PDB file of C-alpha atoms in Angstrom:
ATOM      1  CA  UNK P   6      -0.023   0.000   0.010  1.00 53.00           C
ATOM      2  CA  UNK P   7       1.183   3.496  -0.671  1.00 59.00           C
ATOM      3  CA  UNK P   8       2.015   5.832   2.141  1.00 58.00           C
ATOM      4  CA  UNK P   9      -0.749   8.050   3.405  1.00 58.00           C
ATOM      5  CA  UNK P  10      -1.664  10.738   0.916  1.00 62.00           C
ATOM      6  CA  UNK P  11      -3.778  11.432  -2.178  1.00 60.00           C
ATOM      7  CA  UNK P  12      -3.038   8.010  -3.793  1.00 65.00           C
ATOM      8  CA  UNK P  13      -2.567   5.881  -0.719  1.00 65.00           C
ATOM      9  CA  UNK P  14      -4.059   5.077   2.612  1.00 66.00           C
ATOM     10  CA  UNK P  15      -0.831   4.209   4.431  1.00 65.00           C
ATOM     11  CA  UNK P  16      -2.255   1.103   6.093  1.00 71.00           C
ATOM     12  CA  UNK P  17       0.200  -1.580   4.903  1.00 72.00           C
ATOM     13  CA  UNK P  18       3.692  -2.018   6.317  1.00 69.00           C
ATOM     14  CA  UNK P  19       6.395  -4.644   6.287  1.00 72.00           C
ATOM     15  CA  UNK P  20       7.219  -6.431   9.547  1.00 75.00           C
ATOM     16  CA  UNK P  21       9.905  -3.843  10.190  1.00 78.00           C
ATOM     17  CA  UNK P  22       7.353  -1.027   9.948  1.00 74.00           C
ATOM     18  CA  UNK P  23       8.492   0.240   6.564  1.00 78.00           C
ATOM     19  CA  UNK P  24       5.821   1.214   4.047  1.00 77.00           C
ATOM     20  CA  UNK P  25       5.526  -1.267   1.180  1.00 78.00           C
ATOM     21  CA  UNK P  26       5.478   1.441  -1.544  1.00 79.00           C
ATOM     22  CA  UNK P  27       6.742   4.964  -0.884  1.00 77.00           C
ATOM     23  CA  UNK P  28       5.241   6.381  -4.112  1.00 80.00           C
ATOM     24  CA  UNK P  29       3.653   5.458  -7.424  1.00 83.00           C
ATOM     25  CA  UNK P  30       7.179   5.640  -8.911  1.00 88.00           C
ATOM     26  CA  UNK P  31       8.393   2.703  -6.872  1.00 87.00           C
ATOM     27  CA  UNK P  32       9.666   0.028  -9.325  1.00 91.00           C
ATOM     28  CA  UNK P  33       7.792  -2.838  -7.602  1.00 88.00           C
ATOM     29  CA  UNK P  34       4.555  -0.783  -7.593  1.00 88.00           C
ATOM     30  CA  UNK P  35       5.024  -0.064 -11.316  1.00 92.00           C
ATOM     31  CA  UNK P  36       5.663  -3.776 -12.031  1.00 94.00           C
ATOM     32  CA  UNK P  37       2.398  -4.738 -10.274  1.00 92.00           C
ATOM     33  CA  UNK P  38       0.471  -1.956 -12.012  1.00 91.00           C
ATOM     34  CA  UNK P  39       1.772  -3.069 -15.465  1.00 94.00           C
ATOM     35  CA  UNK P  40       0.635  -6.616 -14.722  1.00 95.00           C
ATOM     36  CA  UNK P  41      -2.855  -5.401 -13.724  1.00 92.00           C
ATOM     37  CA  UNK P  42      -3.058  -3.167 -16.830  1.00 91.00           C
ATOM     38  CA  UNK P  43      -1.900  -6.042 -19.065  1.00 89.00           C
ATOM     39  CA  UNK P  44      -4.591  -8.341 -17.558  1.00 86.00           C
ATOM     40  CA  UNK P  45      -7.289  -5.733 -18.005  1.00 80.00           C
ATOM     41  CA  UNK P  46      -6.325  -5.171 -21.642  1.00 79.00           C
ATOM     42  CA  UNK P  47      -6.369  -8.945 -22.308  1.00 78.00           C
ATOM     43  CA  UNK P  48      -9.752  -9.386 -20.715  1.00 72.00           C
ATOM     44  CA  UNK P  49     -11.408  -6.467 -22.403  1.00 68.00           C
ATOM     45  CA  UNK P  50      -9.720  -6.365 -25.801  1.00 69.00           C
ATOM     46  CA  UNK P  51      -7.948  -9.520 -26.599  1.00 69.00           C
ATOM     47  CA  UNK P  52      -9.710 -12.500 -25.033  1.00 66.00           C
ATOM     48  CA  UNK P  53     -13.039 -11.892 -26.785  1.00 57.00           C
ATOM     49  CA  UNK P  54     -15.012 -14.090 -24.523  1.00 60.00           C
ATOM     50  CA  UNK P  55     -18.737 -13.905 -25.186  1.00 50.00           C
ATOM     51  CA  UNK P  56     -19.429 -12.787 -21.640  1.00 51.00           C
ATOM     52  CA  UNK P  57     -17.486  -9.474 -21.708  1.00 49.00           C
ATOM     53  CA  UNK P  58     -18.906  -6.030 -21.184  1.00 48.00           C
ATOM     54  CA  UNK P  59     -19.790  -4.846 -24.686  1.00 48.00           C
ATOM     55  CA  UNK P  60     -23.255  -4.250 -26.178  1.00 47.00           C
ATOM     56  CA  UNK P  61     -22.680  -7.211 -28.558  1.00 48.00           C
ATOM     57  CA  UNK P  62     -20.252  -9.298 -26.587  1.00 49.00           C
ATOM     58  CA  UNK P  63     -20.242 -12.238 -28.963  1.00 49.00           C
ATOM     59  CA  UNK P  64     -19.439 -10.714 -32.324  1.00 53.00           C
ATOM     60  CA  UNK P  65     -19.533  -6.952 -31.987  1.00 57.00           C
ATOM     61  CA  UNK P  66     -18.157  -4.834 -34.789  1.00 58.00           C
ATOM     62  CA  UNK P  67     -15.183  -3.874 -32.631  1.00 60.00           C
ATOM     63  CA  UNK P  68     -14.140  -7.462 -31.792  1.00 61.00           C
ATOM     64  CA  UNK P  69     -10.732  -8.299 -33.226  1.00 59.00           C
ATOM     65  CA  UNK P  70     -11.734 -11.958 -33.654  1.00 60.00           C
ATOM     66  CA  UNK P  71     -15.013 -13.817 -33.756  1.00 63.00           C
ATOM     67  CA  UNK P  72     -15.918 -15.943 -30.745  1.00 68.00           C
ATOM     68  CA  UNK P  73     -16.190 -19.649 -31.587  1.00 74.00           C
ATOM     69  CA  UNK P  74     -17.739 -21.764 -28.826  1.00 81.00           C
ATOM     70  CA  UNK P  75     -16.032 -24.984 -27.720  1.00 83.00           C
ATOM     71  CA  UNK P  76     -16.944 -28.046 -29.745  1.00 87.00           C
ATOM     72  CA  UNK P  77     -18.462 -29.741 -26.676  1.00 91.00           C
ATOM     73  CA  UNK P  78     -20.998 -26.905 -26.293  1.00 92.00           C
ATOM     74  CA  UNK P  79     -21.968 -27.085 -29.987  1.00 93.00           C
ATOM     75  CA  UNK P  80     -22.148 -30.843 -29.811  1.00 94.00           C
ATOM     76  CA  UNK P  81     -24.748 -30.559 -27.030  1.00 95.00           C
ATOM     77  CA  UNK P  82     -26.716 -27.949 -28.981  1.00 96.00           C
ATOM     78  CA  UNK P  83     -26.825 -30.420 -31.898  1.00 96.00           C
ATOM     79  CA  UNK P  84     -27.821 -33.212 -29.549  1.00 96.00           C
ATOM     80  CA  UNK P  85     -30.703 -31.245 -28.152  1.00 95.00           C
ATOM     81  CA  UNK P  86     -31.963 -30.169 -31.577  1.00 95.00           C
ATOM     82  CA  UNK P  87     -30.958 -26.502 -31.197  1.00 96.00           C
ATOM     83  CA  UNK P  88     -28.466 -26.662 -34.063  1.00 96.00           C
ATOM     84  CA  UNK P  89     -28.856 -28.845 -37.174  1.00 96.00           C
ATOM     85  CA  UNK P  90     -26.959 -32.094 -37.384  1.00 95.00           C
ATOM     86  CA  UNK P  91     -24.683 -30.716 -40.140  1.00 95.00           C
ATOM     87  CA  UNK P  92     -23.835 -27.446 -38.256  1.00 93.00           C
ATOM     88  CA  UNK P  93     -20.382 -26.045 -39.014  1.00 90.00           C
ATOM     89  CA  UNK P  94     -18.416 -26.249 -35.757  1.00 86.00           C
ATOM     90  CA  UNK P  95     -15.711 -23.906 -36.960  1.00 81.00           C
ATOM     91  CA  UNK P  96     -17.870 -20.757 -37.359  1.00 81.00           C
ATOM     92  CA  UNK P  97     -19.061 -18.231 -34.817  1.00 79.00           C
ATOM     93  CA  UNK P  98     -22.413 -18.647 -33.079  1.00 83.00           C
ATOM     94  CA  UNK P  99     -24.296 -16.324 -30.833  1.00 81.00           C
ATOM     95  CA  UNK P 100     -24.273 -18.413 -27.625  1.00 83.00           C
ATOM     96  CA  UNK P 101     -26.835 -16.163 -25.923  1.00 84.00           C
ATOM     97  CA  UNK P 102     -29.278 -16.916 -28.689  1.00 88.00           C
ATOM     98  CA  UNK P 103     -28.489 -20.620 -28.606  1.00 92.00           C
ATOM     99  CA  UNK P 104     -28.946 -20.728 -24.828  1.00 92.00           C
ATOM    100  CA  UNK P 105     -32.344 -18.953 -25.155  1.00 93.00           C
ATOM    101  CA  UNK P 106     -33.476 -21.488 -27.721  1.00 95.00           C
ATOM    102  CA  UNK P 107     -32.283 -24.332 -25.542  1.00 96.00           C
ATOM    103  CA  UNK P 108     -34.131 -23.127 -22.428  1.00 95.00           C
ATOM    104  CA  UNK P 109     -37.253 -22.304 -24.464  1.00 95.00           C
ATOM    105  CA  UNK P 110     -37.173 -25.912 -25.713  1.00 93.00           C
ATOM    106  CA  UNK P 111     -37.740 -27.051 -22.150  1.00 92.00           C
ATOM    107  CA  UNK P 112     -40.879 -24.960 -21.632  1.00 91.00           C
ATOM    108  CA  UNK P 113     -43.990 -26.949 -21.018  1.00 86.00           C
ATOM    109  CA  UNK P 114     -46.433 -26.275 -23.857  1.00 82.00           C
ATOM    110  CA  UNK P 115     -49.053 -28.845 -23.057  1.00 80.00           C
ATOM    111  CA  UNK P 116     -48.559 -30.468 -26.447  1.00 72.00           C
ATOM    112  CA  UNK P 117     -46.510 -33.669 -26.764  1.00 66.00           C
ATOM    113  CA  UNK P 118     -43.748 -33.549 -29.325  1.00 60.00           C
TER     114      UNK P 118
END
């Protein structure tokens, strides 16, 4: 923790009583900060998981790559009749839409299939 001031609360010390980081310019602080920034960039811009925080998280226009679900997920969607038997497993699918179709297929309609 940084020393008490505008960017720190001064509540963390080593066993000897020394502050862990004296300022934001501390090399160890900068190394930790770079790791956090790298992780944030990976999660928000590079990973392209369908569950990220964009309006169209699966295949938005700003996504660098298209999300392709794992084959096991697609296999189950084929098994449950959500995707056709000859579905291409190498292309992108909107997993939110597939999940909605799957759960809707379990609704009781009163009519036997």
